[in-house]
């Protein structure tokens, strides 16, 4: 056992004395040492129930003969961090989480790990750590929130942000806004639509790192507690069989994840996180491949914000496995991939049929013949820009409009809520990329304001930042290269015509090459916004959005 390095032999007598101080018995010191990575905190609604999940996991580990030892991981609530400097600290926690988990696991020589994440960067951060450490690991999340109800309709956090825009437009009074505040987020759990947290928890199932239901069983269901106990017991089987993350997260598994991503209509953030996780196992997952996968993968789900269904509905309709089984009927998945069940994907999904074709459409009646995400290219985004096309209204699939240029999110919000954006405009928000932000802020406030102001079917938004999974509309993010490194988005001027062709995968600035060359020659890098602390170090090491915003030592290209 790996933990023998801190438990066995004369030289380890001091180590054993410290285990004695923890209250471990001699019998426990003969058993495998299982690290339980608990992401519980009291500020993130999706994490406030993780103490109960953790206790259930520890019971499962102990029942199966292991010794669970708990340690923490941080997590940021993107909703609370939204729209101010706090959002600069969201994406960057992904690497803090991976690094700190690596440090704890290596320092204490755990034999195996159970990861207990839930929200946004917490899930990919721990998947990155699992890939990096490559010791037997299983995931069990805290589960999604139940949908809220306002005026007899199911609602969620995206509805809340859009209500702010409706209020600004005079379409919703103060009393109505308060009703939204009180009713859209009724329980603990990750917010109830197919936003980033739920996207990544679902894709953890697809990758093979979480058991069935990990992405969809609501946080408040007792089935979630049972799942946690099963995960605790299953980690002991993975340890016995020596099944490790890199045995599971293979190139074929990542292709499965991209495929199911397209069918589910996941958050655009998955195109940051999947490449970053793949990077940790030594694979390059170029975002260009997203279009190849999308071209052959039908979009089967329109969960909020793309449609009126929620995670609880997906769970009742058969969950992720039902989606996967449906896709397998068209030979779209690699069924021989090993998973944390000890079985293959094909064995896991056998017989998992769709129980509600209104939530998960069958292959012969998809929402579209192509997948939920698209990578656009052109002279405005030479490397790429990402859009959740399943959440774009038909009339905005192709759009030409004048650029309305803003140097930061706050300026754009002021203009939108101030009624200064007109139908047909293309809002450009730049210097919000991984380096320029720094931290690549999410633009849920601007996209929600546009929708709330009634401009969702006539105004596009383009940024080198990113979007919340709760964003909808013609919202194109991750534009690379970003403005801070001199990408073409830095050269856009007020009134320039921008051409968007989502079916044609194009994003172009209608300015001739000579004029662009003149602007490029006149462009000068901006001074960094932040020069001290973690964000300054992050800005110095982070790569572009099209590479997953992974960190590299300056001057290297691993």
PDB file of C-alpha atoms in Angstrom, residues 439-539:
ATOM      1  CA  UNK A 439      -9.213  35.533 -14.409  1.00  0.00           C
ATOM      2  CA  UNK A 440     -11.622  35.451 -17.375  1.00  0.00           C
ATOM      3  CA  UNK A 441     -14.789  36.683 -15.709  1.00  0.00           C
ATOM      4  CA  UNK A 442     -18.205  35.265 -16.561  1.00  0.00           C
ATOM      5  CA  UNK A 443     -20.603  37.635 -18.315  1.00  0.00           C
ATOM      6  CA  UNK A 444     -23.925  36.444 -16.908  1.00  0.00           C
ATOM      7  CA  UNK A 445     -24.926  39.958 -15.861  1.00  0.00           C
ATOM      8  CA  UNK A 446     -24.652  41.425 -19.389  1.00  0.00           C
ATOM      9  CA  UNK A 447     -26.311  38.457 -21.128  1.00  0.00           C
ATOM     10  CA  UNK A 448     -29.132  38.384 -18.582  1.00  0.00           C
ATOM     11  CA  UNK A 449     -29.586  42.153 -18.854  1.00  0.00           C
ATOM     12  CA  UNK A 450     -29.838  41.858 -22.642  1.00  0.00           C
ATOM     13  CA  UNK A 451     -32.470  39.121 -22.302  1.00  0.00           C
ATOM     14  CA  UNK A 452     -34.347  40.972 -19.583  1.00  0.00           C
ATOM     15  CA  UNK A 453     -34.422  44.180 -21.621  1.00  0.00           C
ATOM     16  CA  UNK A 454     -36.111  42.276 -24.434  1.00  0.00           C
ATOM     17  CA  UNK A 455     -33.064  42.317 -26.726  1.00  0.00           C
ATOM     18  CA  UNK A 456     -32.233  38.599 -26.652  1.00  0.00           C
ATOM     19  CA  UNK A 457     -33.494  38.027 -30.188  1.00  0.00           C
ATOM     20  CA  UNK A 458     -31.722  41.035 -31.713  1.00  0.00           C
ATOM     21  CA  UNK A 459     -28.431  41.708 -29.864  1.00  0.00           C
ATOM     22  CA  UNK A 460     -25.272  39.572 -29.779  1.00  0.00           C
ATOM     23  CA  UNK A 461     -22.447  39.671 -27.237  1.00  0.00           C
ATOM     24  CA  UNK A 462     -18.817  38.806 -27.966  1.00  0.00           C
ATOM     25  CA  UNK A 463     -16.047  38.634 -25.364  1.00  0.00           C
ATOM     26  CA  UNK A 464     -12.601  37.259 -24.617  1.00  0.00           C
ATOM     27  CA  UNK A 465     -14.060  36.484 -21.207  1.00  0.00           C
ATOM     28  CA  UNK A 466     -16.473  33.637 -20.693  1.00  0.00           C
ATOM     29  CA  UNK A 467     -20.114  32.981 -19.918  1.00  0.00           C
ATOM     30  CA  UNK A 468     -21.989  31.360 -17.119  1.00  0.00           C
ATOM     31  CA  UNK A 469     -23.805  28.184 -18.023  1.00  0.00           C
ATOM     32  CA  UNK A 470     -26.883  30.239 -17.163  1.00  0.00           C
ATOM     33  CA  UNK A 471     -26.261  32.571 -20.116  1.00  0.00           C
ATOM     34  CA  UNK A 472     -28.373  32.235 -23.245  1.00  0.00           C
ATOM     35  CA  UNK A 473     -28.628  34.010 -26.568  1.00  0.00           C
ATOM     36  CA  UNK A 474     -25.991  34.799 -29.198  1.00  0.00           C
ATOM     37  CA  UNK A 475     -23.239  34.917 -26.589  1.00  0.00           C
ATOM     38  CA  UNK A 476     -19.801  34.128 -28.000  1.00  0.00           C
ATOM     39  CA  UNK A 477     -17.009  33.783 -25.460  1.00  0.00           C
ATOM     40  CA  UNK A 478     -13.428  32.562 -25.099  1.00  0.00           C
ATOM     41  CA  UNK A 479     -12.456  34.667 -28.141  1.00  0.00           C
ATOM     42  CA  UNK A 480      -8.803  33.826 -28.734  1.00  0.00           C
ATOM     43  CA  UNK A 481      -6.268  35.330 -28.928  1.00  0.00           C
ATOM     44  CA  UNK A 482      -7.549  37.676 -26.247  1.00  0.00           C
ATOM     45  CA  UNK A 483      -7.209  41.456 -26.296  1.00  0.00           C
ATOM     46  CA  UNK A 484      -4.456  41.540 -23.667  1.00  0.00           C
ATOM     47  CA  UNK A 485      -2.040  39.754 -26.002  1.00  0.00           C
ATOM     48  CA  UNK A 486      -3.029  41.764 -29.069  1.00  0.00           C
ATOM     49  CA  UNK A 487      -5.732  39.508 -30.457  1.00  0.00           C
ATOM     50  CA  UNK A 488      -7.952  41.016 -33.167  1.00  0.00           C
ATOM     51  CA  UNK A 489     -10.696  41.693 -30.615  1.00  0.00           C
ATOM     52  CA  UNK A 490      -8.401  44.472 -29.326  1.00  0.00           C
ATOM     53  CA  UNK A 491      -8.582  46.153 -32.739  1.00  0.00           C
ATOM     54  CA  UNK A 492     -12.373  46.444 -33.012  1.00  0.00           C
ATOM     55  CA  UNK A 493     -13.672  50.015 -33.143  1.00  0.00           C
ATOM     56  CA  UNK A 494     -17.110  51.415 -32.403  1.00  0.00           C
ATOM     57  CA  UNK A 495     -19.431  50.908 -35.369  1.00  0.00           C
ATOM     58  CA  UNK A 496     -17.391  48.216 -37.140  1.00  0.00           C
ATOM     59  CA  UNK A 497     -19.678  45.613 -38.699  1.00  0.00           C
ATOM     60  CA  UNK A 498     -19.325  42.156 -37.185  1.00  0.00           C
ATOM     61  CA  UNK A 499     -20.564  39.083 -39.058  1.00  0.00           C
ATOM     62  CA  UNK A 500     -21.759  36.096 -37.032  1.00  0.00           C
ATOM     63  CA  UNK A 501     -22.608  32.855 -38.816  1.00  0.00           C
ATOM     64  CA  UNK A 502     -23.124  30.105 -36.236  1.00  0.00           C
ATOM     65  CA  UNK A 503     -24.166  27.344 -38.696  1.00  0.00           C
ATOM     66  CA  UNK A 504     -21.195  28.343 -40.872  1.00  0.00           C
ATOM     67  CA  UNK A 505     -18.889  28.476 -37.801  1.00  0.00           C
ATOM     68  CA  UNK A 506     -17.687  31.997 -38.677  1.00  0.00           C
ATOM     69  CA  UNK A 507     -16.925  35.117 -36.647  1.00  0.00           C
ATOM     70  CA  UNK A 508     -15.606  37.949 -38.778  1.00  0.00           C
ATOM     71  CA  UNK A 509     -14.838  41.643 -38.520  1.00  0.00           C
ATOM     72  CA  UNK A 510     -15.864  43.405 -41.733  1.00  0.00           C
ATOM     73  CA  UNK A 511     -12.732  45.550 -41.914  1.00  0.00           C
ATOM     74  CA  UNK A 512     -10.191  45.179 -44.714  1.00  0.00           C
ATOM     75  CA  UNK A 513      -6.738  43.765 -44.075  1.00  0.00           C
ATOM     76  CA  UNK A 514      -4.940  47.053 -44.671  1.00  0.00           C
ATOM     77  CA  UNK A 515      -7.010  48.843 -42.046  1.00  0.00           C
ATOM     78  CA  UNK A 516      -6.506  45.993 -39.570  1.00  0.00           C
ATOM     79  CA  UNK A 517      -2.746  46.145 -40.192  1.00  0.00           C
ATOM     80  CA  UNK A 518      -2.783  49.886 -39.491  1.00  0.00           C
ATOM     81  CA  UNK A 519      -4.666  49.349 -36.237  1.00  0.00           C
ATOM     82  CA  UNK A 520      -2.366  46.518 -35.223  1.00  0.00           C
ATOM     83  CA  UNK A 521       0.717  48.678 -35.739  1.00  0.00           C
ATOM     84  CA  UNK A 522      -0.803  51.359 -33.500  1.00  0.00           C
ATOM     85  CA  UNK A 523      -1.911  48.952 -30.754  1.00  0.00           C
ATOM     86  CA  UNK A 524       0.028  48.958 -27.478  1.00  0.00           C
ATOM     87  CA  UNK A 525      -0.253  46.439 -24.629  1.00  0.00           C
ATOM     88  CA  UNK A 526      -2.067  47.680 -21.573  1.00  0.00           C
ATOM     89  CA  UNK A 527      -0.509  47.810 -18.158  1.00  0.00           C
ATOM     90  CA  UNK A 528      -1.654  44.852 -16.014  1.00  0.00           C
ATOM     91  CA  UNK A 529      -4.732  45.638 -13.942  1.00  0.00           C
ATOM     92  CA  UNK A 530      -3.364  43.708 -10.966  1.00  0.00           C
ATOM     93  CA  UNK A 531       0.342  43.464 -10.149  1.00  0.00           C
ATOM     94  CA  UNK A 532       0.422  41.697  -6.763  1.00  0.00           C
ATOM     95  CA  UNK A 533      -0.871  38.499  -5.210  1.00  0.00           C
ATOM     96  CA  UNK A 534      -2.248  35.331  -6.712  1.00  0.00           C
ATOM     97  CA  UNK A 535      -3.973  36.988  -9.671  1.00  0.00           C
ATOM     98  CA  UNK A 536      -0.697  38.557 -10.811  1.00  0.00           C
ATOM     99  CA  UNK A 537       1.045  35.169 -10.689  1.00  0.00           C
ATOM    100  CA  UNK A 538      -1.913  33.586 -12.475  1.00  0.00           C
ATOM    101  CA  UNK A 539      -1.856  36.195 -15.258  1.00  0.00           C
TER     102      UNK A 539
END
